[in-house]
């Protein structure tokens, strides 16, 4: 019975994570585009996500309704304080997963793609352990003496 409850609970968490995944991806992209170009427009998001303007407009309307973004017709999309906080939260999660995958030896290209999906579904406990692992690994590698080539005498 307890095992069945845990199984049901994990499915509920996965569904909840899927529900917030799109919002997190969009606020993260808006923040990134604002930083790179000074503003974010619907066409920029359509290009970024490789989707239609209609899809972006629907998602931006949802962000607006939820209080994460603001926009006027034909104007740039801007994050609210709530949207900015969510973007920062998402970026930190993404960075932690990305660094962890690199530490495991995953190639940067693969780590970039994989971290995009994992960041939304990893628990806070696991994320913290990933961050701790990266911190310990960095500390160890910084205290190790430089490797010397073998002496050919």
mmCIF file of C-alpha atoms in Angstrom:
data_model
loop_
_atom_site.group_PDB
_atom_site.id
_atom_site.type_symbol
_atom_site.label_atom_id
_atom_site.label_comp_id
_atom_site.label_asym_id
_atom_site.label_seq_id
_atom_site.Cartn_x
_atom_site.Cartn_y
_atom_site.Cartn_z
ATOM 1 C CA UNK A 1 0.000 0.000 0.000
ATOM 2 C CA UNK A 2 2.773 2.476 0.915
ATOM 3 C CA UNK A 3 4.592 1.631 -2.294
ATOM 4 C CA UNK A 4 1.425 2.318 -4.314
ATOM 5 C CA UNK A 5 1.002 5.703 -2.562
ATOM 6 C CA UNK A 6 4.601 6.614 -3.390
ATOM 7 C CA UNK A 7 4.017 5.620 -7.029
ATOM 8 C CA UNK A 8 0.890 7.804 -7.227
ATOM 9 C CA UNK A 9 2.693 10.674 -5.506
ATOM 10 C CA UNK A 10 5.550 10.565 -8.025
ATOM 11 C CA UNK A 11 3.073 10.754 -10.912
ATOM 12 C CA UNK A 12 1.334 13.739 -9.341
ATOM 13 C CA UNK A 13 4.663 15.523 -8.917
ATOM 14 C CA UNK A 14 5.589 14.825 -12.538
ATOM 15 C CA UNK A 15 2.262 16.266 -13.750
ATOM 16 C CA UNK A 16 2.755 19.338 -11.552
ATOM 17 C CA UNK A 17 6.290 19.776 -12.888
ATOM 18 C CA UNK A 18 5.022 19.549 -16.475
ATOM 19 C CA UNK A 19 2.424 22.221 -15.734
ATOM 20 C CA UNK A 20 5.062 24.749 -14.660
ATOM 21 C CA UNK A 21 7.737 23.754 -17.185
ATOM 22 C CA UNK A 22 6.491 26.002 -20.007
ATOM 23 C CA UNK A 23 6.125 29.013 -17.713
ATOM 24 C CA UNK A 24 9.646 28.554 -16.383
ATOM 25 C CA UNK A 25 11.091 28.166 -19.879
ATOM 26 C CA UNK A 26 9.362 31.329 -21.101
ATOM 27 C CA UNK A 27 10.314 33.584 -18.189
ATOM 28 C CA UNK A 28 13.895 32.311 -18.407
ATOM 29 C CA UNK A 29 13.967 33.066 -22.163
ATOM 30 C CA UNK A 30 12.413 36.526 -21.698
ATOM 31 C CA UNK A 31 15.026 37.420 -19.071
ATOM 32 C CA UNK A 32 17.838 36.116 -21.288
ATOM 33 C CA UNK A 33 16.600 38.034 -24.354
ATOM 34 C CA UNK A 34 16.159 41.237 -22.317
ATOM 35 C CA UNK A 35 19.731 40.870 -21.096
ATOM 36 C CA UNK A 36 21.138 40.177 -24.577
ATOM 37 C CA UNK A 37 19.172 42.694 -26.650
ATOM 38 C CA UNK A 38 17.579 45.110 -24.188
ATOM 39 C CA UNK A 39 14.035 43.900 -24.879
ATOM 40 C CA UNK A 40 12.030 40.829 -25.734
ATOM 41 C CA UNK A 41 9.386 40.688 -28.437
ATOM 42 C CA UNK A 42 6.950 37.958 -29.442
ATOM 43 C CA UNK A 43 8.908 37.328 -32.648
ATOM 44 C CA UNK A 44 12.078 36.801 -30.569
ATOM 45 C CA UNK A 45 10.346 34.160 -28.465
ATOM 46 C CA UNK A 46 8.856 32.502 -31.567
ATOM 47 C CA UNK A 47 12.352 32.281 -33.048
ATOM 48 C CA UNK A 48 13.879 31.095 -29.765
ATOM 49 C CA UNK A 49 11.373 28.276 -29.231
ATOM 50 C CA UNK A 50 10.810 27.602 -32.945
ATOM 51 C CA UNK A 51 7.039 27.950 -32.586
ATOM 52 C CA UNK A 52 4.403 30.167 -34.183
ATOM 53 C CA UNK A 53 3.536 33.688 -33.079
ATOM 54 C CA UNK A 54 0.096 32.360 -32.108
ATOM 55 C CA UNK A 55 1.656 29.863 -29.696
ATOM 56 C CA UNK A 56 3.814 32.582 -28.149
ATOM 57 C CA UNK A 57 0.863 34.986 -27.852
ATOM 58 C CA UNK A 58 -1.174 32.343 -26.009
ATOM 59 C CA UNK A 59 1.670 31.621 -23.606
ATOM 60 C CA UNK A 60 2.403 35.308 -23.018
ATOM 61 C CA UNK A 61 -1.320 35.851 -22.313
ATOM 62 C CA UNK A 62 -1.093 33.105 -19.682
ATOM 63 C CA UNK A 63 2.034 34.712 -18.190
ATOM 64 C CA UNK A 64 0.190 38.021 -18.077
ATOM 65 C CA UNK A 65 -2.864 36.429 -16.439
ATOM 66 C CA UNK A 66 -0.623 34.761 -13.826
ATOM 67 C CA UNK A 67 1.186 38.028 -13.074
ATOM 68 C CA UNK A 68 4.582 36.966 -14.440
ATOM 69 C CA UNK A 69 4.762 39.270 -17.475
ATOM 70 C CA UNK A 70 3.350 42.462 -18.913
ATOM 71 C CA UNK A 71 2.931 43.541 -22.517
ATOM 72 C CA UNK A 72 0.920 45.902 -24.656
ATOM 73 C CA UNK A 73 -0.171 45.141 -28.233
ATOM 74 C CA UNK A 74 2.888 45.320 -30.529
ATOM 75 C CA UNK A 75 5.075 46.153 -27.545
ATOM 76 C CA UNK A 76 7.887 44.255 -25.871
ATOM 77 C CA UNK A 77 7.219 41.516 -23.331
ATOM 78 C CA UNK A 78 8.482 42.500 -19.888
ATOM 79 C CA UNK A 79 8.768 40.434 -16.752
ATOM 80 C CA UNK A 80 7.104 41.537 -13.551
ATOM 81 C CA UNK A 81 8.919 41.136 -10.240
ATOM 82 C CA UNK A 82 7.193 37.765 -9.871
ATOM 83 C CA UNK A 83 8.360 36.738 -13.359
ATOM 84 C CA UNK A 84 11.911 37.887 -12.666
ATOM 85 C CA UNK A 85 12.044 35.855 -9.455
ATOM 86 C CA UNK A 86 10.811 32.770 -11.295
ATOM 87 C CA UNK A 87 13.342 33.333 -14.094
ATOM 88 C CA UNK A 88 16.189 33.560 -11.565
ATOM 89 C CA UNK A 89 14.925 30.444 -9.753
ATOM 90 C CA UNK A 90 14.797 28.540 -13.065
ATOM 91 C CA UNK A 91 18.215 29.778 -14.191
ATOM 92 C CA UNK A 92 19.831 28.654 -10.928
ATOM 93 C CA UNK A 93 18.275 25.188 -11.253
ATOM 94 C CA UNK A 94 19.394 24.953 -14.880
ATOM 95 C CA UNK A 95 22.948 26.037 -14.031
ATOM 96 C CA UNK A 96 23.218 23.510 -11.192
ATOM 97 C CA UNK A 97 22.058 20.598 -13.354
ATOM 98 C CA UNK A 98 24.309 21.721 -16.222
ATOM 99 C CA UNK A 99 27.400 21.944 -13.955
ATOM 100 C CA UNK A 100 26.601 18.541 -12.446
ATOM 101 C CA UNK A 101 26.322 16.893 -15.864
ATOM 102 C CA UNK A 102 29.628 18.464 -16.937
ATOM 103 C CA UNK A 103 31.231 17.163 -13.729
ATOM 104 C CA UNK A 104 30.083 13.668 -14.665
ATOM 105 C CA UNK A 105 31.864 14.016 -17.992
ATOM 106 C CA UNK A 106 28.843 14.710 -20.210
ATOM 107 C CA UNK A 107 29.782 16.811 -23.251
ATOM 108 C CA UNK A 108 28.752 20.491 -23.085
ATOM 109 C CA UNK A 109 26.307 20.133 -25.996
ATOM 110 C CA UNK A 110 24.574 17.113 -24.477
ATOM 111 C CA UNK A 111 24.604 18.671 -20.993
ATOM 112 C CA UNK A 112 22.912 21.795 -22.388
ATOM 113 C CA UNK A 113 20.099 19.754 -23.939
ATOM 114 C CA UNK A 114 19.686 17.336 -21.021
ATOM 115 C CA UNK A 115 19.743 20.019 -18.335
ATOM 116 C CA UNK A 116 16.875 21.778 -20.120
ATOM 117 C CA UNK A 117 14.557 18.884 -19.284
ATOM 118 C CA UNK A 118 16.012 17.660 -16.005
ATOM 119 C CA UNK A 119 15.872 21.065 -14.306
ATOM 120 C CA UNK A 120 12.070 20.904 -14.204
ATOM 121 C CA UNK A 121 11.787 17.432 -12.718
ATOM 122 C CA UNK A 122 14.571 17.146 -10.165
ATOM 123 C CA UNK A 123 13.616 17.462 -6.500
ATOM 124 C CA UNK A 124 15.061 20.166 -4.269
ATOM 125 C CA UNK A 125 16.883 17.462 -2.301
ATOM 126 C CA UNK A 126 18.549 16.041 -5.409
ATOM 127 C CA UNK A 127 19.331 19.516 -6.742
ATOM 128 C CA UNK A 128 21.046 20.432 -3.471
ATOM 129 C CA UNK A 129 23.104 17.243 -3.581
ATOM 130 C CA UNK A 130 24.111 18.029 -7.170
ATOM 131 C CA UNK A 131 25.252 21.499 -6.104
ATOM 132 C CA UNK A 132 27.127 20.087 -3.082
ATOM 133 C CA UNK A 133 28.850 17.503 -5.293
ATOM 134 C CA UNK A 134 30.020 20.209 -7.715
ATOM 135 C CA UNK A 135 31.286 22.341 -4.825
ATOM 136 C CA UNK A 136 33.227 19.416 -3.314
ATOM 137 C CA UNK A 137 34.645 18.456 -6.705
ATOM 138 C CA UNK A 138 35.808 22.033 -7.329
ATOM 139 C CA UNK A 139 37.447 22.179 -3.887
ATOM 140 C CA UNK A 140 39.240 18.870 -4.475
ATOM 141 C CA UNK A 141 40.523 19.795 -7.920
ATOM 142 C CA UNK A 142 41.765 23.173 -6.680
ATOM 143 C CA UNK A 143 43.826 21.571 -3.912
ATOM 144 C CA UNK A 144 45.342 18.826 -6.069
ATOM 145 C CA UNK A 145 48.917 19.356 -7.211
ATOM 146 C CA UNK A 146 49.389 19.777 -10.932
ATOM 147 C CA UNK A 147 50.041 16.541 -12.756
ATOM 148 C CA UNK A 148 53.594 16.106 -13.972
ATOM 149 C CA UNK A 149 54.463 14.176 -17.122
ATOM 150 C CA UNK A 150 56.289 10.887 -16.473
ATOM 151 C CA UNK A 151 60.074 11.142 -16.300
ATOM 152 C CA UNK A 152 61.598 9.394 -19.337
ATOM 153 C CA UNK A 153 65.004 8.698 -17.781
#
